[in-house]
């Protein structure tokens, strides 16, 4: 079992729609959770961090965490073609390096 | 804030030569830096973790004598690929972690091509 699992996609949504990206993790000791965006040929860019159960909103992005279900999600409202990228979920217990999922490729259709 | 730079952004070298890649945290002190490798259409693979002033911790399967890591200061870590071969061609990305936070901030990456 992979430590961090994501659907590889591609997830295709029309422009203006809500994109929902999901991630599950196996280590119950995980305490910090992150979403990174990676454009093709570029390095990852941190877009959201979340540490406690519930929702965290930042502009068009909302991260959701459910530690009991070991589940993290990222919602992107009003999706734009420029949001087309691979989204990486990452978790850590705080004592180790981040563990990354393999990423979900998002395609926003104009 | 939280800017990480890498140099060079790309490099082409002949098989058998060594290549050094620098990673700098520009506006914060990084107690820990990480080196990743990413092959086309694959996810990030952690190669090693380096803490300032101590030896790097390598992930299983990564040859420490081939990938030399030095973290001489709180703002600089270097990765040297020794005796590079074509199979070492990849996208090498560093990240840095400020001392009090769990976030990691990535450099822009170095694309290495070994001929």
PDB file of C-alpha atoms in Angstrom:
ATOM      1  CA  UNK A   1       0.000   0.000   0.000  1.00  0.00           C
ATOM      2  CA  UNK A   2       1.337   3.396  -0.980  1.00  0.00           C
ATOM      3  CA  UNK A   3       1.718   5.854   1.877  1.00  0.00           C
ATOM      4  CA  UNK A   4      -0.064   8.656   0.017  1.00  0.00           C
ATOM      5  CA  UNK A   5      -2.526   7.798  -2.707  1.00  0.00           C
ATOM      6  CA  UNK A   6      -4.003  10.010  -5.382  1.00  0.00           C
ATOM      7  CA  UNK A   7      -5.956   9.276  -8.512  1.00  0.00           C
ATOM      8  CA  UNK A   8      -3.590   9.984 -11.395  1.00  0.00           C
ATOM      9  CA  UNK A   9      -6.342  11.401 -13.596  1.00  0.00           C
ATOM     10  CA  UNK A  10      -6.561  13.235 -15.816  1.00  0.00           C
ATOM     11  CA  UNK A  11      -9.428  15.014 -14.133  1.00  0.00           C
ATOM     12  CA  UNK A  12     -11.145  17.116 -16.739  1.00  0.00           C
ATOM     13  CA  UNK A  13     -13.487  19.965 -15.749  1.00  0.00           C
ATOM     14  CA  UNK A  14     -14.987  22.825 -17.742  1.00  0.00           C
ATOM     15  CA  UNK A  15     -13.854  26.367 -17.120  1.00  0.00           C
ATOM     16  CA  UNK A  16     -15.740  27.913 -14.205  1.00  0.00           C
ATOM     17  CA  UNK A  17     -16.563  24.588 -12.570  1.00  0.00           C
ATOM     18  CA  UNK A  18     -15.351  23.248  -9.240  1.00  0.00           C
ATOM     19  CA  UNK A  19     -12.427  20.822  -9.404  1.00  0.00           C
ATOM     20  CA  UNK A  20     -12.235  18.316  -6.553  1.00  0.00           C
ATOM     21  CA  UNK A  21      -8.934  16.572  -5.886  1.00  0.00           C
ATOM     22  CA  UNK A  22      -8.637  13.804  -3.333  1.00  0.00           C
ATOM     23  CA  UNK A  23      -5.845  12.179  -1.369  1.00  0.00           C
ATOM     24  CA  UNK A  24      -5.668   9.418   1.236  1.00  0.00           C
ATOM     25  CA  UNK A  25      -2.744   8.610   3.502  1.00  0.00           C
ATOM     26  CA  UNK A  26      -1.801   5.591   5.563  1.00  0.00           C
ATOM     27  CA  UNK A  27       0.239   6.963   8.490  1.00  0.00           C
ATOM     28  CA  UNK A  28      -2.134   7.922  11.317  1.00  0.00           C
ATOM     29  CA  UNK A  29       0.700   9.880  12.892  1.00  0.00           C
ATOM     30  CA  UNK A  30       0.640  12.398  10.051  1.00  0.00           C
ATOM     31  CA  UNK A  31       0.155  15.888  11.354  1.00  0.00           C
ATOM     32  CA  UNK A  32       0.796  18.267   8.480  1.00  0.00           C
ATOM     33  CA  UNK A  33      -0.760  18.181   5.049  1.00  0.00           C
ATOM     34  CA  UNK A  34       0.076  20.132   1.935  1.00  0.00           C
ATOM     35  CA  UNK A  35      -1.063  20.640  -1.612  1.00  0.00           C
ATOM     36  CA  UNK A  36       1.482  21.537  -4.263  1.00  0.00           C
ATOM     37  CA  UNK A  37       0.853  22.501  -7.865  1.00  0.00           C
ATOM     38  CA  UNK A  38       3.351  21.454 -10.516  1.00  0.00           C
ATOM     39  CA  UNK A  39       3.242  22.715 -14.057  1.00  0.00           C
ATOM     40  CA  UNK A  40       4.875  20.552 -16.708  1.00  0.00           C
ATOM     41  CA  UNK A  41       8.638  20.968 -16.638  1.00  0.00           C
ATOM     42  CA  UNK A  42       8.565  23.104 -13.498  1.00  0.00           C
ATOM     43  CA  UNK A  43       9.139  22.436  -9.817  1.00  0.00           C
ATOM     44  CA  UNK A  44       6.281  22.141  -7.291  1.00  0.00           C
ATOM     45  CA  UNK A  45       4.736  25.261  -5.817  1.00  0.00           C
ATOM     46  CA  UNK A  46       3.079  25.228  -2.391  1.00  0.00           C
ATOM     47  CA  UNK A  47      -0.534  26.355  -2.618  1.00  0.00           C
ATOM     48  CA  UNK A  48      -2.152  25.156   0.620  1.00  0.00           C
ATOM     49  CA  UNK A  49      -1.236  23.753   4.004  1.00  0.00           C
ATOM     50  CA  UNK A  50      -3.646  22.358   6.580  1.00  0.00           C
ATOM     51  CA  UNK A  51      -3.006  21.000  10.039  1.00  0.00           C
ATOM     52  CA  UNK A  52      -6.380  20.475  11.751  1.00  0.00           C
ATOM     53  CA  UNK A  53      -9.643  18.817  10.836  1.00  0.00           C
ATOM     54  CA  UNK A  54     -12.082  20.863   8.828  1.00  0.00           C
ATOM     55  CA  UNK A  55     -11.845  23.321   5.986  1.00  0.00           C
ATOM     56  CA  UNK A  56      -9.274  25.974   5.197  1.00  0.00           C
ATOM     57  CA  UNK A  57     -10.003  28.511   2.494  1.00  0.00           C
ATOM     58  CA  UNK A  58      -7.575  30.683   0.562  1.00  0.00           C
ATOM     59  CA  UNK A  59      -9.022  32.526  -2.396  1.00  0.00           C
ATOM     60  CA  UNK A  60     -10.410  29.998  -4.867  1.00  0.00           C
ATOM     61  CA  UNK A  61      -8.801  27.101  -3.013  1.00  0.00           C
ATOM     62  CA  UNK A  62     -10.275  25.138  -0.108  1.00  0.00           C
ATOM     63  CA  UNK A  63      -8.397  22.345   1.613  1.00  0.00           C
ATOM     64  CA  UNK A  64     -10.369  19.820   3.639  1.00  0.00           C
ATOM     65  CA  UNK A  65      -8.910  17.441   6.199  1.00  0.00           C
ATOM     66  CA  UNK A  66     -10.504  14.463   7.917  1.00  0.00           C
ATOM     67  CA  UNK A  67      -7.956  12.717  10.093  1.00  0.00           C
ATOM     68  CA  UNK A  68     -10.372   9.995  11.194  1.00  0.00           C
ATOM     69  CA  UNK A  69     -10.849   8.970   7.578  1.00  0.00           C
ATOM     70  CA  UNK A  70      -7.210   9.782   6.688  1.00  0.00           C
ATOM     71  CA  UNK A  71      -8.427  11.898   3.851  1.00  0.00           C
ATOM     72  CA  UNK A  72      -7.385  15.265   2.438  1.00  0.00           C
ATOM     73  CA  UNK A  73      -9.001  17.086  -0.431  1.00  0.00           C
ATOM     74  CA  UNK A  74      -8.514  20.253  -2.432  1.00  0.00           C
ATOM     75  CA  UNK A  75     -11.360  22.141  -4.042  1.00  0.00           C
ATOM     76  CA  UNK A  76     -10.683  24.695  -6.736  1.00  0.00           C
ATOM     77  CA  UNK A  77     -13.623  26.996  -7.402  1.00  0.00           C
ATOM     78  CA  UNK A  78     -14.158  28.836 -10.675  1.00  0.00           C
ATOM     79  CA  UNK A  79     -11.512  26.688 -12.362  1.00  0.00           C
ATOM     80  CA  UNK A  80      -9.425  28.436 -14.985  1.00  0.00           C
ATOM     81  CA  UNK A  81      -7.357  26.980 -17.839  1.00  0.00           C
ATOM     82  CA  UNK A  82      -4.303  28.276 -15.980  1.00  0.00           C
ATOM     83  CA  UNK A  83      -5.140  25.838 -13.165  1.00  0.00           C
ATOM     84  CA  UNK A  84      -4.317  22.959 -15.506  1.00  0.00           C
ATOM     85  CA  UNK A  85      -1.389  21.231 -13.808  1.00  0.00           C
ATOM     86  CA  UNK A  86      -0.498  18.239 -11.681  1.00  0.00           C
ATOM     87  CA  UNK A  87      -1.535  18.592  -8.045  1.00  0.00           C
ATOM     88  CA  UNK A  88       0.591  16.806  -5.485  1.00  0.00           C
ATOM     89  CA  UNK A  89      -0.635  15.884  -2.036  1.00  0.00           C
ATOM     90  CA  UNK A  90       2.072  15.689   0.627  1.00  0.00           C
ATOM     91  CA  UNK A  91       1.970  14.639   4.273  1.00  0.00           C
ATOM     92  CA  UNK A  92       4.428  14.491   7.132  1.00  0.00           C
ATOM     93  CA  UNK A  93       4.543  13.450  10.758  1.00  0.00           C
ATOM     94  CA  UNK A  94       6.841  16.397  11.301  1.00  0.00           C
ATOM     95  CA  UNK A  95       9.833  14.224  11.987  1.00  0.00           C
ATOM     96  CA  UNK A  96      10.405  13.088   8.431  1.00  0.00           C
ATOM     97  CA  UNK A  97      10.591  14.557   4.976  1.00  0.00           C
ATOM     98  CA  UNK A  98       7.335  15.087   3.158  1.00  0.00           C
ATOM     99  CA  UNK A  99       5.823  12.012   1.577  1.00  0.00           C
ATOM    100  CA  UNK A 100       4.292  12.849  -1.779  1.00  0.00           C
ATOM    101  CA  UNK A 101       1.515  11.211  -3.680  1.00  0.00           C
ATOM    102  CA  UNK A 102       2.034  10.563  -7.357  1.00  0.00           C
ATOM    103  CA  UNK A 103      -0.174  13.522  -8.260  1.00  0.00           C
ATOM    104  CA  UNK A 104      -3.447  14.141 -10.046  1.00  0.00           C
ATOM    105  CA  UNK A 105      -3.363  15.786 -13.450  1.00  0.00           C
ATOM    106  CA  UNK A 106      -6.071  18.423 -13.786  1.00  0.00           C
ATOM    107  CA  UNK A 107      -7.245  19.677 -17.155  1.00  0.00           C
ATOM    108  CA  UNK A 108      -9.540  22.705 -17.264  1.00  0.00           C
ATOM    109  CA  UNK A 109     -11.290  22.912 -20.604  1.00  0.00           C
ATOM    110  CA  UNK A 110     -11.919  26.451 -21.936  1.00  0.00           C
TER     111      UNK A 110
ATOM    112  CA  UNK B   1       9.278  35.307   1.303  1.00  0.00           C
ATOM    113  CA  UNK B   2      10.430  31.666   1.268  1.00  0.00           C
ATOM    114  CA  UNK B   3      12.384  31.824  -1.963  1.00  0.00           C
ATOM    115  CA  UNK B   4      14.720  29.015  -2.941  1.00  0.00           C
ATOM    116  CA  UNK B   5      17.099  29.283  -5.865  1.00  0.00           C
ATOM    117  CA  UNK B   6      18.996  26.624  -7.770  1.00  0.00           C
ATOM    118  CA  UNK B   7      21.953  26.929 -10.056  1.00  0.00           C
ATOM    119  CA  UNK B   8      22.371  26.014 -12.811  1.00  0.00           C
ATOM    120  CA  UNK B   9      18.862  25.706 -14.213  1.00  0.00           C
ATOM    121  CA  UNK B  10      20.090  23.291 -16.814  1.00  0.00           C
ATOM    122  CA  UNK B  11      23.353  21.557 -17.619  1.00  0.00           C
ATOM    123  CA  UNK B  12      24.601  19.259 -20.335  1.00  0.00           C
ATOM    124  CA  UNK B  13      27.723  17.228 -19.640  1.00  0.00           C
ATOM    125  CA  UNK B  14      29.698  14.349 -21.023  1.00  0.00           C
ATOM    126  CA  UNK B  15      29.516  10.889 -19.520  1.00  0.00           C
ATOM    127  CA  UNK B  16      32.092  10.438 -16.770  1.00  0.00           C
ATOM    128  CA  UNK B  17      32.243  14.054 -15.678  1.00  0.00           C
ATOM    129  CA  UNK B  18      30.970  15.495 -12.396  1.00  0.00           C
ATOM    130  CA  UNK B  19      28.307  18.130 -12.035  1.00  0.00           C
ATOM    131  CA  UNK B  20      27.616  20.340  -9.033  1.00  0.00           C
ATOM    132  CA  UNK B  21      24.186  21.802  -8.349  1.00  0.00           C
ATOM    133  CA  UNK B  22      23.678  24.571  -5.779  1.00  0.00           C
ATOM    134  CA  UNK B  23      20.556  25.191  -3.745  1.00  0.00           C
ATOM    135  CA  UNK B  24      20.158  28.405  -1.782  1.00  0.00           C
ATOM    136  CA  UNK B  25      17.464  29.684   0.533  1.00  0.00           C
ATOM    137  CA  UNK B  26      17.410  33.404  -0.212  1.00  0.00           C
ATOM    138  CA  UNK B  27      15.323  34.897   2.584  1.00  0.00           C
ATOM    139  CA  UNK B  28      15.295  32.349   5.377  1.00  0.00           C
ATOM    140  CA  UNK B  29      17.598  29.979   7.147  1.00  0.00           C
ATOM    141  CA  UNK B  30      17.062  26.366   6.185  1.00  0.00           C
ATOM    142  CA  UNK B  31      18.004  23.914   8.882  1.00  0.00           C
ATOM    143  CA  UNK B  32      17.017  21.095   6.566  1.00  0.00           C
ATOM    144  CA  UNK B  33      17.241  20.781   2.815  1.00  0.00           C
ATOM    145  CA  UNK B  34      16.025  17.955   0.629  1.00  0.00           C
ATOM    146  CA  UNK B  35      17.096  16.712  -2.779  1.00  0.00           C
ATOM    147  CA  UNK B  36      14.626  15.118  -5.146  1.00  0.00           C
ATOM    148  CA  UNK B  37      14.863  13.605  -8.582  1.00  0.00           C
ATOM    149  CA  UNK B  38      12.016  13.453 -11.064  1.00  0.00           C
ATOM    150  CA  UNK B  39      11.969  11.467 -14.284  1.00  0.00           C
ATOM    151  CA  UNK B  40       9.526  12.410 -17.050  1.00  0.00           C
ATOM    152  CA  UNK B  41       5.882  11.768 -16.164  1.00  0.00           C
ATOM    153  CA  UNK B  42       6.856  10.355 -12.766  1.00  0.00           C
ATOM    154  CA  UNK B  43       6.476  11.670  -9.265  1.00  0.00           C
ATOM    155  CA  UNK B  44       9.137  13.234  -7.097  1.00  0.00           C
ATOM    156  CA  UNK B  45      11.603  10.790  -5.603  1.00  0.00           C
ATOM    157  CA  UNK B  46      13.367  11.856  -2.430  1.00  0.00           C
ATOM    158  CA  UNK B  47      17.085  11.217  -2.737  1.00  0.00           C
ATOM    159  CA  UNK B  48      18.441  12.566   0.530  1.00  0.00           C
ATOM    160  CA  UNK B  49      17.879  14.833   3.479  1.00  0.00           C
ATOM    161  CA  UNK B  50      20.620  17.158   4.605  1.00  0.00           C
ATOM    162  CA  UNK B  51      20.921  19.034   7.849  1.00  0.00           C
ATOM    163  CA  UNK B  52      23.314  21.913   8.230  1.00  0.00           C
ATOM    164  CA  UNK B  53      26.636  20.777   9.592  1.00  0.00           C
ATOM    165  CA  UNK B  54      25.939  17.061   9.533  1.00  0.00           C
ATOM    166  CA  UNK B  55      26.061  14.203   7.063  1.00  0.00           C
ATOM    167  CA  UNK B  56      23.186  13.736   4.687  1.00  0.00           C
ATOM    168  CA  UNK B  57      20.717  10.893   5.128  1.00  0.00           C
ATOM    169  CA  UNK B  58      20.208   9.010   1.883  1.00  0.00           C
ATOM    170  CA  UNK B  59      17.117   7.134   0.853  1.00  0.00           C
ATOM    171  CA  UNK B  60      17.354   3.446   0.113  1.00  0.00           C
ATOM    172  CA  UNK B  61      18.839   2.772  -3.281  1.00  0.00           C
ATOM    173  CA  UNK B  62      20.591   6.143  -3.610  1.00  0.00           C
ATOM    174  CA  UNK B  63      24.357   5.819  -3.799  1.00  0.00           C
ATOM    175  CA  UNK B  64      25.927   8.250  -1.368  1.00  0.00           C
ATOM    176  CA  UNK B  65      29.307   8.048  -3.095  1.00  0.00           C
ATOM    177  CA  UNK B  66      27.761   8.999  -6.402  1.00  0.00           C
ATOM    178  CA  UNK B  67      25.500  11.769  -5.149  1.00  0.00           C
ATOM    179  CA  UNK B  68      27.586  13.867  -2.785  1.00  0.00           C
ATOM    180  CA  UNK B  69      25.643  16.311  -0.662  1.00  0.00           C
ATOM    181  CA  UNK B  70      27.125  19.128   1.359  1.00  0.00           C
ATOM    182  CA  UNK B  71      25.099  21.459   3.573  1.00  0.00           C
ATOM    183  CA  UNK B  72      27.802  23.807   4.714  1.00  0.00           C
ATOM    184  CA  UNK B  73      25.623  26.686   5.851  1.00  0.00           C
ATOM    185  CA  UNK B  74      22.034  27.463   6.755  1.00  0.00           C
ATOM    186  CA  UNK B  75      21.418  28.881   3.291  1.00  0.00           C
ATOM    187  CA  UNK B  76      23.384  26.610   0.965  1.00  0.00           C
ATOM    188  CA  UNK B  77      23.343  22.948   0.053  1.00  0.00           C
ATOM    189  CA  UNK B  78      25.114  21.379  -2.900  1.00  0.00           C
ATOM    190  CA  UNK B  79      24.560  18.144  -4.770  1.00  0.00           C
ATOM    191  CA  UNK B  80      27.434  16.771  -6.825  1.00  0.00           C
ATOM    192  CA  UNK B  81      26.685  14.029  -9.303  1.00  0.00           C
ATOM    193  CA  UNK B  82      29.995  12.238  -9.705  1.00  0.00           C
ATOM    194  CA  UNK B  83      30.973  10.281 -12.812  1.00  0.00           C
ATOM    195  CA  UNK B  84      27.649  11.056 -14.412  1.00  0.00           C
ATOM    196  CA  UNK B  85      26.118   8.616 -16.863  1.00  0.00           C
ATOM    197  CA  UNK B  86      23.177   8.994 -19.264  1.00  0.00           C
ATOM    198  CA  UNK B  87      20.860   7.232 -16.808  1.00  0.00           C
ATOM    199  CA  UNK B  88      21.506  10.086 -14.359  1.00  0.00           C
ATOM    200  CA  UNK B  89      19.791  12.480 -16.761  1.00  0.00           C
ATOM    201  CA  UNK B  90      16.844  13.832 -14.839  1.00  0.00           C
ATOM    202  CA  UNK B  91      15.227  16.860 -13.239  1.00  0.00           C
ATOM    203  CA  UNK B  92      16.883  17.509  -9.878  1.00  0.00           C
ATOM    204  CA  UNK B  93      14.941  19.650  -7.446  1.00  0.00           C
ATOM    205  CA  UNK B  94      15.917  20.857  -4.006  1.00  0.00           C
ATOM    206  CA  UNK B  95      13.640  22.064  -1.268  1.00  0.00           C
ATOM    207  CA  UNK B  96      14.299  23.871   1.959  1.00  0.00           C
ATOM    208  CA  UNK B  97      12.519  23.798   5.270  1.00  0.00           C
ATOM    209  CA  UNK B  98      12.580  26.763   7.636  1.00  0.00           C
ATOM    210  CA  UNK B  99      13.469  25.658  11.106  1.00  0.00           C
ATOM    211  CA  UNK B 100      10.118  26.175  12.775  1.00  0.00           C
ATOM    212  CA  UNK B 101       7.758  25.188   9.975  1.00  0.00           C
ATOM    213  CA  UNK B 102       6.811  21.928   8.311  1.00  0.00           C
ATOM    214  CA  UNK B 103       6.355  23.508   4.894  1.00  0.00           C
ATOM    215  CA  UNK B 104       8.972  22.831   2.280  1.00  0.00           C
ATOM    216  CA  UNK B 105       9.723  25.379  -0.409  1.00  0.00           C
ATOM    217  CA  UNK B 106      11.098  24.161  -3.689  1.00  0.00           C
ATOM    218  CA  UNK B 107      13.791  25.552  -5.903  1.00  0.00           C
ATOM    219  CA  UNK B 108      13.090  25.857  -9.641  1.00  0.00           C
ATOM    220  CA  UNK B 109      14.979  22.661 -10.441  1.00  0.00           C
ATOM    221  CA  UNK B 110      18.014  21.725 -12.521  1.00  0.00           C
ATOM    222  CA  UNK B 111      17.625  19.731 -15.682  1.00  0.00           C
ATOM    223  CA  UNK B 112      20.666  17.493 -16.155  1.00  0.00           C
ATOM    224  CA  UNK B 113      21.412  15.852 -19.478  1.00  0.00           C
ATOM    225  CA  UNK B 114      24.344  13.474 -19.660  1.00  0.00           C
ATOM    226  CA  UNK B 115      25.539  12.663 -23.156  1.00  0.00           C
TER     227      UNK B 115
END
